[in-house]
CSV table of C-alpha atoms and ligand atoms in Angstrom, one decimal:
chain,number,residue,atom,x,y,z
A,1253,UNK,CA,-6.7,26.6,4.5
A,1254,UNK,CA,-9.2,23.4,3.5
A,1255,UNK,CA,-8.7,19.6,4.0
A,1256,UNK,CA,-10.8,16.4,5.4
A,1257,UNK,CA,-9.0,13.8,6.6
A,1258,UNK,CA,-10.0,10.4,7.2
A,1259,UNK,CA,-8.4,8.0,9.5
A,1260,UNK,CA,-9.4,4.4,11.3
A,1261,UNK,CA,-11.0,5.1,14.6
A,1262,UNK,CA,-8.3,3.7,17.0
A,1263,UNK,CA,-4.8,2.4,16.4
A,1264,UNK,CA,-2.9,0.6,18.7
A,1265,UNK,CA,1.0,0.8,17.9
A,1266,UNK,CA,4.2,-1.0,19.5
A,1267,UNK,CA,6.5,-4.1,19.8
A,1268,UNK,CA,4.7,-6.6,21.3
A,1269,UNK,CA,1.1,-5.0,21.4
A,1270,UNK,CA,-0.5,-8.3,19.7
A,1271,UNK,CA,-0.3,-9.1,23.1
A,1272,UNK,CA,-3.7,-6.9,23.3
A,1273,UNK,CA,-5.4,-8.7,20.4
A,1274,UNK,CA,-7.5,-10.8,21.5
A,1275,UNK,CA,-9.3,-8.1,23.9
A,1276,UNK,CA,-9.3,-5.5,20.7
A,1277,UNK,CA,-11.2,-8.2,18.8
A,1278,UNK,CA,-13.7,-8.7,21.3
A,1279,UNK,CA,-14.3,-4.9,21.0
A,1280,UNK,CA,-15.9,-5.4,17.3
A,1281,UNK,CA,-18.2,-9.0,17.8
A,1282,UNK,CA,-18.3,-12.3,18.7
A,1283,UNK,CA,-18.1,-14.2,15.2
A,1284,UNK,CA,-15.2,-13.6,13.3
A,1285,UNK,CA,-13.7,-13.9,9.7
A,1286,UNK,CA,-10.5,-14.1,9.5
A,1287,UNK,CA,-8.7,-13.7,6.3
A,1288,UNK,CA,-4.6,-14.3,6.3
A,1289,UNK,CA,-1.9,-14.1,3.7
A,1290,UNK,CA,1.3,-16.3,4.0
A,1291,UNK,CA,0.9,-20.3,4.3
A,1292,UNK,CA,4.2,-19.5,6.9
A,1293,UNK,CA,2.1,-17.1,9.4
A,1294,UNK,CA,-0.6,-19.4,9.1
A,1295,UNK,CA,1.5,-22.6,10.4
A,1296,UNK,CA,3.7,-20.7,12.5
A,1297,UNK,CA,3.0,-20.8,16.7
A,1298,UNK,CA,2.0,-17.2,16.3
A,1299,UNK,CA,-1.0,-18.4,14.4
A,1300,UNK,CA,-1.8,-20.5,17.1
A,1301,UNK,CA,-1.3,-17.8,20.0
A,1302,UNK,CA,-3.3,-15.2,18.2
A,1303,UNK,CA,-6.4,-17.7,17.7
A,1304,UNK,CA,-6.1,-18.9,21.3
A,1305,UNK,CA,-6.4,-14.8,22.4
A,1306,UNK,CA,-9.3,-15.1,20.0
A,1307,UNK,CA,-10.9,-17.9,21.8
A,1308,UNK,CA,-10.6,-16.4,25.6
A,1309,UNK,CA,-11.9,-13.4,24.7
A,1310,UNK,CA,-15.3,-15.1,23.8
A,1311,UNK,CA,-14.3,-14.4,19.9
A,1312,UNK,CA,-15.4,-17.7,18.0
A,1313,UNK,CA,-13.7,-17.9,13.9
A,1314,UNK,CA,-17.0,-18.5,11.8
A,1315,UNK,CA,-14.8,-18.5,8.6
A,1316,UNK,CA,-10.9,-18.7,7.5
A,1317,UNK,CA,-9.7,-17.3,4.1
A,1318,UNK,CA,-6.1,-17.2,2.9
A,1319,UNK,CA,-5.0,-15.0,0.2
A,1320,UNK,CA,-1.3,-15.3,-1.2
A,1321,UNK,CA,-1.5,-13.0,-3.9
A,1322,UNK,CA,-3.6,-9.6,-5.2
A,1323,UNK,CA,-7.4,-10.8,-5.0
A,1324,UNK,CA,-9.3,-10.7,-8.5
A,1325,UNK,CA,-12.7,-11.0,-8.8
A,1326,UNK,CA,-13.2,-14.6,-8.3
A,1327,UNK,CA,-11.3,-14.3,-5.2
A,1328,UNK,CA,-13.5,-11.9,-3.2
A,1329,UNK,CA,-16.6,-13.3,-4.7
A,1330,UNK,CA,-15.7,-16.7,-3.8
A,1331,UNK,CA,-14.6,-15.6,-0.2
A,1332,UNK,CA,-18.0,-13.3,-0.3
A,1333,UNK,CA,-20.3,-16.6,-0.7
A,1334,UNK,CA,-18.3,-18.4,2.1
A,1335,UNK,CA,-19.2,-15.2,4.4
A,1336,UNK,CA,-22.8,-15.0,3.5
A,1337,UNK,CA,-23.3,-18.5,4.5
A,1338,UNK,CA,-21.3,-19.0,7.5
A,1339,UNK,CA,-23.1,-20.2,10.4
A,1340,UNK,CA,-23.1,-18.5,12.8
A,1341,UNK,CA,-23.5,-15.2,11.1
A,1342,UNK,CA,-20.3,-13.2,11.0
A,1343,UNK,CA,-20.3,-9.5,12.6
A,1344,UNK,CA,-16.7,-8.7,12.1
A,1345,UNK,CA,-13.8,-9.2,9.7
A,1346,UNK,CA,-9.9,-9.6,10.9
A,1347,UNK,CA,-7.1,-9.1,8.4
A,1348,UNK,CA,-3.8,-10.2,9.1
A,1349,UNK,CA,-1.2,-9.8,6.7
A,1350,UNK,CA,0.2,-7.9,3.6
A,1351,UNK,CA,-1.7,-5.9,1.3
A,1352,UNK,CA,-3.3,-8.4,-0.6
A,1353,UNK,CA,-4.8,-10.1,2.7
A,1354,UNK,CA,-5.9,-6.7,4.1
A,1355,UNK,CA,-7.7,-5.9,0.6
A,1356,UNK,CA,-9.4,-9.0,0.6
A,1357,UNK,CA,-10.7,-8.4,4.2
A,1358,UNK,CA,-11.8,-4.8,3.5
A,1359,UNK,CA,-13.4,-6.0,-0.2
A,1360,UNK,CA,-15.2,-9.1,2.0
A,1361,UNK,CA,-16.6,-6.7,4.9
A,1362,UNK,CA,-18.0,-4.5,2.4
A,1363,UNK,CA,-19.7,-7.2,0.0
A,1364,UNK,CA,-21.2,-8.7,3.3
A,1365,UNK,CA,-23.3,-6.0,3.7
A,1366,UNK,CA,-23.7,-4.8,0.0
A,1367,UNK,CA,-25.6,-7.5,-1.6
A,1368,UNK,CA,-27.3,-5.8,-4.6
A,1369,UNK,CA,-25.0,-6.8,-7.5
A,1370,UNK,CA,-24.3,-10.5,-8.3
A,1371,UNK,CA,-20.4,-9.8,-8.0
A,1372,UNK,CA,-17.8,-7.4,-6.7
A,1373,UNK,CA,-17.3,-6.4,-10.2
A,1374,UNK,CA,-20.9,-4.3,-10.1
A,1375,UNK,CA,-18.8,-1.9,-7.7
A,1376,UNK,CA,-15.7,-1.7,-8.9
A,1377,UNK,CA,-14.6,1.7,-10.6
A,1378,UNK,CA,-14.4,1.9,-14.0
A,1379,UNK,CA,-15.3,-1.6,-14.6
A,1380,UNK,CA,-18.9,-2.6,-13.1
A,1381,UNK,CA,-22.5,-1.1,-13.2
A,1382,UNK,CA,-21.5,1.5,-10.8
A,1383,UNK,CA,-23.1,0.5,-7.6
A,1384,UNK,CA,-21.9,2.0,-4.5
A,1385,UNK,CA,-21.7,0.9,-1.0
A,1386,UNK,CA,-24.5,2.1,0.3
A,1387,UNK,CA,-24.5,-0.3,3.7
A,1388,UNK,CA,-22.0,0.0,6.5
A,1389,UNK,CA,-19.3,-3.3,5.9
A,1390,UNK,CA,-18.9,-5.3,8.8
A,1391,UNK,CA,-16.4,-3.7,11.5
A,1392,UNK,CA,-12.7,-4.9,10.6
A,1393,UNK,CA,-9.6,-5.0,12.7
A,1394,UNK,CA,-6.5,-4.8,10.3
A,1395,UNK,CA,-3.2,-6.1,11.5
A,1396,UNK,CA,-0.2,-5.6,8.7
A,1397,UNK,CA,2.6,-8.1,9.0
A,1398,UNK,CA,4.9,-6.5,6.0
A,1399,UNK,CA,5.4,-2.6,6.7
A,1400,UNK,CA,4.5,-1.2,3.2
A,1401,UNK,CA,1.4,-0.8,1.7
A,1402,UNK,CA,-0.6,0.8,4.4
A,1403,UNK,CA,-3.7,-0.8,3.0
A,1404,UNK,CA,-4.8,-0.9,6.8
A,1405,UNK,CA,-5.8,3.1,6.4
A,1406,UNK,CA,-7.3,3.8,3.4
A,1407,UNK,CA,-10.6,3.6,1.8
A,1408,UNK,CA,-10.1,1.2,-0.9
A,1409,UNK,CA,-9.1,-2.4,-2.2
A,1410,UNK,CA,-7.4,-2.9,-5.1
A,1411,UNK,CA,-8.7,-5.8,-7.1
A,1412,UNK,CA,-7.7,-7.5,-9.9
A,1413,UNK,CA,-9.3,-7.6,-13.3
A,1414,UNK,CA,-8.2,-10.2,-16.1
A,1415,UNK,CA,-10.7,-8.4,-19.0
A,1416,UNK,CA,-8.9,-6.2,-19.6
A,1417,UNK,CA,-6.3,-6.7,-17.6
A,1418,UNK,CA,-6.0,-4.2,-14.9
A,1419,UNK,CA,-6.3,-3.2,-11.1
A,1420,UNK,CA,-9.4,-1.3,-10.1
A,1421,UNK,CA,-10.5,0.1,-6.4
A,1422,UNK,CA,-13.5,-1.1,-4.8
A,1423,UNK,CA,-13.8,2.4,-2.6
A,1424,UNK,CA,-15.7,3.7,0.1
A,1425,UNK,CA,-15.2,5.7,3.2
A,1426,UNK,CA,-16.7,3.5,5.2
A,1427,UNK,CA,-14.5,0.6,4.3
A,1428,UNK,CA,-11.4,2.0,6.2
A,1429,UNK,CA,-10.7,-0.5,8.8
A,1430,UNK,CA,-12.4,0.3,12.4
A,1431,UNK,CA,-8.9,-0.8,14.8
A,1432,UNK,CA,-5.7,-0.8,13.4
A,1433,UNK,CA,-3.2,-3.3,15.3
A,1434,UNK,CA,0.5,-2.8,14.6
A,1435,UNK,CA,2.9,-4.9,16.1
A,1436,UNK,CA,6.5,-4.5,14.4
A,1437,UNK,CA,7.8,-7.9,15.6
A,1438,UNK,CA,5.5,-9.3,13.2
A,1439,UNK,CA,7.3,-8.3,10.7
A,1440,UNK,CA,10.9,-9.5,11.6
A,1441,UNK,CA,10.0,-13.1,9.6
A,1442,UNK,CA,9.1,-11.2,6.6
A,1443,UNK,CA,12.0,-12.7,3.8
A,1444,UNK,CA,14.6,-10.1,2.8
A,1445,UNK,CA,13.0,-9.4,-0.5
A,1446,UNK,CA,9.6,-8.7,0.6
A,1447,UNK,CA,11.4,-6.3,3.1
A,1448,UNK,CA,13.0,-4.6,0.3
A,1449,UNK,CA,9.7,-4.2,-2.0
A,1450,UNK,CA,7.3,-3.2,1.1
A,1451,UNK,CA,9.9,-0.7,2.5
A,1452,UNK,CA,10.1,1.0,-0.8
A,1453,UNK,CA,6.8,1.0,-1.5
A,1454,UNK,CA,6.2,2.8,2.0
A,1455,UNK,CA,8.7,5.5,0.7
A,1456,UNK,CA,7.4,6.0,-2.8
A,1457,UNK,CA,4.0,6.5,-1.1
A,1458,UNK,CA,5.8,8.9,1.2
A,1459,UNK,CA,7.5,10.6,-1.1
A,1460,UNK,CA,4.6,10.6,-3.8
A,1461,UNK,CA,2.2,12.1,-1.6
A,1462,UNK,CA,4.9,14.8,-0.6
A,1463,UNK,CA,5.0,16.6,-4.0
A,1464,UNK,CA,1.3,15.1,-5.2
A,1465,UNK,CA,-0.4,18.2,-6.4
A,1466,UNK,CA,-3.4,16.7,-4.0
A,1467,UNK,CA,-1.2,17.3,-1.1
A,1468,UNK,CA,-2.4,19.3,2.2
A,1469,UNK,CA,0.2,20.5,5.1
A,1470,UNK,CA,-1.3,18.1,7.2
A,1471,UNK,CA,-0.4,15.4,4.8
A,1472,UNK,CA,3.0,16.8,3.8
A,1473,UNK,CA,3.7,16.9,7.4
A,1474,UNK,CA,3.2,13.1,8.3
A,1475,UNK,CA,5.5,12.4,4.9
A,1476,UNK,CA,8.3,14.4,6.4
A,1477,UNK,CA,7.7,12.1,9.6
A,1478,UNK,CA,7.7,9.1,7.9
A,1479,UNK,CA,10.9,9.7,5.8
A,1480,UNK,CA,12.9,10.6,8.9
A,1481,UNK,CA,12.1,7.1,10.1
A,1482,UNK,CA,12.3,5.0,6.8
A,1483,UNK,CA,15.4,6.4,5.2
A,1484,UNK,CA,17.7,5.7,7.8
A,1485,UNK,CA,16.2,2.4,8.7
A,1486,UNK,CA,15.5,0.7,5.4
A,1487,UNK,CA,19.1,-1.0,4.5
A,1488,UNK,CA,19.5,-1.9,8.5
A,1489,UNK,CA,15.7,-3.6,8.5
A,1490,UNK,CA,16.9,-5.3,5.2
A,1491,UNK,CA,20.2,-6.3,6.3
A,1492,UNK,CA,19.1,-7.3,9.6
A,1493,UNK,CA,15.6,-8.5,9.6
A,1494,UNK,CA,15.6,-9.1,13.6
A,1495,UNK,CA,16.6,-5.4,14.2
A,1496,UNK,CA,13.8,-4.3,16.3
A,1497,UNK,CA,14.7,-0.5,16.3
A,1498,UNK,CA,14.4,-0.4,12.1
A,1499,UNK,CA,11.6,-2.6,11.9
A,1500,UNK,CA,9.5,-0.4,14.6
A,1501,UNK,CA,10.4,2.6,12.4
A,1502,UNK,CA,9.7,1.0,9.2
A,1503,UNK,CA,6.2,-0.2,10.6
A,1504,UNK,CA,5.5,3.5,12.0
A,1505,UNK,CA,6.9,5.2,8.5
A,1506,UNK,CA,4.6,2.2,6.5
A,1507,UNK,CA,1.2,3.5,8.6
A,1508,UNK,CA,2.1,7.3,8.1
A,1509,UNK,CA,2.5,6.6,4.7
A,1510,UNK,CA,-1.2,4.8,4.3
A,1511,UNK,CA,-2.5,7.9,6.6
A,1512,UNK,CA,-1.4,10.6,4.2
A,1513,UNK,CA,-2.0,9.0,0.8
A,1514,UNK,CA,-5.2,8.2,1.9
A,1515,UNK,CA,-5.7,12.1,2.1
A,1516,UNK,CA,-3.7,13.5,-0.7
A,1517,UNK,CA,-3.1,10.6,-3.4
A,1518,UNK,CA,-0.2,9.6,-5.3
A,1519,UNK,CA,1.3,10.2,-8.7
A,1520,UNK,CA,3.1,8.4,-11.5
A,1521,UNK,CA,5.3,5.9,-10.0
A,1522,UNK,CA,2.2,4.3,-8.4
A,1523,UNK,CA,0.3,5.3,-11.7
A,1524,UNK,CA,2.6,2.8,-14.1
A,1525,UNK,CA,3.1,0.4,-11.2
A,1526,UNK,CA,-0.7,-0.6,-11.3
A,1527,UNK,CA,-0.4,-0.9,-15.0
A,1528,UNK,CA,3.1,-3.0,-14.4
A,1529,UNK,CA,1.4,-5.5,-12.0
A,1530,UNK,CA,-2.0,-5.8,-14.4
A,1531,UNK,CA,0.0,-6.4,-17.9
A,1532,UNK,CA,3.4,-8.1,-16.7
A,1533,UNK,CA,3.0,-9.2,-12.9
A,1534,UNK,CA,5.4,-7.2,-11.5
A,1535,UNK,CA,4.7,-7.2,-7.9
A,1536,UNK,CA,3.7,-3.8,-6.6
A,1537,UNK,CA,6.5,-2.9,-4.1
A,1538,UNK,CA,9.4,-3.8,-6.5
A,1539,UNK,CA,7.3,-1.9,-9.3
A,1540,UNK,CA,7.2,1.5,-7.5
A,1541,UNK,CA,10.8,1.2,-5.9
A,1542,UNK,CA,12.1,1.3,-9.8
A,1543,UNK,CA,9.7,3.9,-10.8
A,1544,UNK,CA,10.6,6.5,-8.0
A,1545,UNK,CA,13.7,7.6,-9.3
A,1546,UNK,CA,12.2,8.2,-12.4
A,1547,UNK,CA,9.2,9.8,-11.5
A,1548,UNK,CA,11.5,12.6,-9.3
A,1549,UNK,CA,13.2,13.2,-12.4
A,1550,UNK,CA,10.0,13.6,-14.5
A,1551,UNK,CA,8.8,15.8,-11.7
A,1552,UNK,CA,12.1,18.0,-10.6
A,1553,UNK,CA,10.6,21.1,-12.3
A,1554,UNK,CA,6.8,20.8,-11.1
A,1555,UNK,CA,7.6,19.7,-7.5
A,1556,UNK,CA,10.8,21.9,-7.8
A,1557,UNK,CA,10.0,23.7,-3.9
A,1558,UNK,CA,9.3,20.1,-2.6
A,1559,UNK,CA,12.0,18.0,-3.6
A,1560,UNK,CA,14.5,21.2,-2.7
A,1561,UNK,CA,13.3,20.5,1.0
A,1562,UNK,CA,13.3,16.6,0.7
A,1563,UNK,CA,16.8,16.8,-0.6
A,1564,UNK,CA,17.8,19.1,2.2
A,1565,UNK,CA,16.2,16.6,4.2
A,1566,UNK,CA,18.0,12.9,2.9
A,1567,UNK,CA,21.5,14.8,2.6
A,1568,UNK,CA,21.5,16.2,6.3
A,1569,UNK,CA,22.4,19.7,4.8
A,1570,UNK,CA,20.3,22.5,5.1
A,1571,UNK,CA,22.8,24.3,3.2
A,1572,UNK,CA,22.5,22.7,0.4
A,1573,UNK,CA,21.6,25.0,-3.5
A,1574,UNK,CA,18.6,24.4,-4.6
A,1575,UNK,CA,20.4,22.8,-7.4
A,1576,UNK,CA,22.0,20.8,-5.5
A,1577,UNK,CA,19.3,19.6,-3.2
A,1578,UNK,CA,16.8,18.7,-6.0
A,1579,UNK,CA,19.8,16.4,-7.5
A,1580,UNK,CA,20.0,15.1,-4.1
A,1581,UNK,CA,16.6,14.2,-3.5
A,1582,UNK,CA,17.2,11.8,-6.6
A,1583,UNK,CA,20.5,10.8,-6.1
A,1584,UNK,CA,19.8,9.7,-2.6
A,1585,UNK,CA,16.9,7.4,-3.9
A,1586,UNK,CA,18.7,5.7,-6.3
A,1587,UNK,CA,21.7,5.2,-3.8
A,1588,UNK,CA,19.3,3.4,-1.6
A,1589,UNK,CA,17.7,1.3,-4.8
A,1590,UNK,CA,21.3,-0.1,-5.6
A,1591,UNK,CA,22.0,-0.9,-2.0
A,1592,UNK,CA,18.5,-2.7,-2.1
A,1593,UNK,CA,19.4,-4.4,-5.3
A,1594,UNK,CA,16.3,-2.7,-6.8
A,1595,UNK,CA,16.0,-3.3,-11.1
A,1596,UNK,CA,17.0,0.0,-12.8
A,1597,UNK,CA,15.2,-0.6,-16.2
A,1598,UNK,CA,11.8,-1.6,-17.0
A,1599,UNK,CA,13.0,-4.9,-19.1
A,1600,UNK,CA,14.7,-5.9,-15.7
A,1601,UNK,CA,11.4,-6.3,-14.3
A,1602,UNK,CA,10.2,-8.8,-17.3
A,1603,UNK,CA,8.4,-6.1,-19.3
A,1604,UNK,CA,8.7,-6.5,-22.9
A,1605,UNK,CA,8.8,-3.2,-25.4
A,1606,UNK,CA,5.6,-3.8,-27.0
A,1607,UNK,CA,3.9,-3.7,-24.0
A,1608,UNK,CA,4.5,0.0,-23.8
A,1609,UNK,CA,1.2,1.0,-25.3
A,1610,UNK,CA,-0.6,-0.9,-23.0
A,1611,UNK,CA,1.0,0.4,-20.2
A,1612,UNK,CA,0.8,3.9,-21.1
A,1613,UNK,CA,-3.2,3.6,-21.5
A,1614,UNK,CA,-3.1,1.3,-17.8
A,1615,UNK,CA,-1.3,4.3,-16.2
A,1616,UNK,CA,-4.5,6.7,-16.4
A,1617,UNK,CA,-5.9,5.5,-12.9
A,1618,UNK,CA,-6.6,7.7,-9.6
A,1619,UNK,CA,-3.1,7.9,-8.7
A,1620,UNK,CA,-1.8,9.4,-12.0
A,1621,UNK,CA,-4.2,12.4,-11.2
A,1622,UNK,CA,-2.0,13.7,-8.1
A,1623,UNK,CA,1.2,13.5,-10.5
A,1624,UNK,CA,2.5,17.1,-10.3
A,1625,UNK,CA,3.8,17.4,-13.7
A,1626,UNK,CA,0.2,16.3,-16.0
A,1627,UNK,CA,2.1,13.9,-18.9
A,1628,UNK,CA,0.5,13.5,-22.3
A,1629,UNK,CA,0.3,10.1,-23.6
A,1630,UNK,CA,3.5,10.7,-26.0
A,1631,UNK,CA,5.3,11.9,-23.1
A,1632,UNK,CA,4.7,8.9,-21.0
A,1633,UNK,CA,5.7,6.9,-23.5
A,1634,UNK,CA,8.9,8.3,-24.1
A,1635,UNK,CA,9.8,8.4,-20.6
A,1636,UNK,CA,8.9,4.9,-20.5
A,1637,UNK,CA,10.9,3.8,-23.5
A,1638,UNK,CA,13.8,5.6,-22.3
A,1639,UNK,CA,14.1,3.4,-19.1
A,1640,UNK,CA,12.9,0.7,-20.9
B,3194,ZN,ZN1,1.6,1.6,-2.9
């Protein structure tokens, strides 16, 4: 057996654990850049509570940045300029929010200390000058609030690029946040549509990581643990956002999905979701949810052994025949998508048929490399057309 495992240095998890926020932040520095997502959080009493905790632990906020969509090259460059000119000089970054806020925080923490290129573009995979993150990023504390992307545990930040339209990663093993603080209570006010999309993103990450051609027994055990918590609780968290047990289970599953994917890669749902985001502005979690049943059908021969195990787990029936278990692995996901009112067809996500060729090209990223079944462009096009 061979594997390598990347993890944050410290993870603090639990309901109301934000009460430790000030003390945890003070472990990393005294002059913080704070990156947040939604305006709702920024204007809430919770925000005042968090900022007061920083102050009482001797941590000064020297720069505050907001982001409400996946960060673009321009967003990162503007944020980096602010951070580099902050006074006193910042010595740590705190990211609070969904995947976009945490990705911007990760990008800024890396760009603050790596100044060879003029723009983050020079460091992006596939489009830039091929510069790499040589210096340690500023130490970072990540506080996810949406129970979805798992970005708090991964080594890359996803950046939107306009020309050509695509999503590219800024990537370095040193970009994994040093400390992760997960308080499921922070997700209680997340709107129902975001609960569905981010929860299905986590479930897609757990399933794609489990069947990925780069999976290891260790990452697969994390995926099974995550799915055991996510599947019975996804709909409960969607129906009643204040359900403490359901919110805790989804936050735990989302965290595990991030650790798993960072160490195993993903598959075609994530590959295509990146293209749907870049060309058609489809939110990441929603794209993943629509694509997950399609990915399971496409891979059912290539990942037969894994889908038999998943089907028995989903149906809670270890005695299912192999064929019935594979069918159950797909039908349970389809039923969950129906419960959450997830669109079934690409056209319902706003995709135009003439965009399918571009989507095939745009799907060929890092995620697609982990897909169990290797797909030609023609095969991928016909799958997309069938589900358009
Ligand atoms: Zn995802």
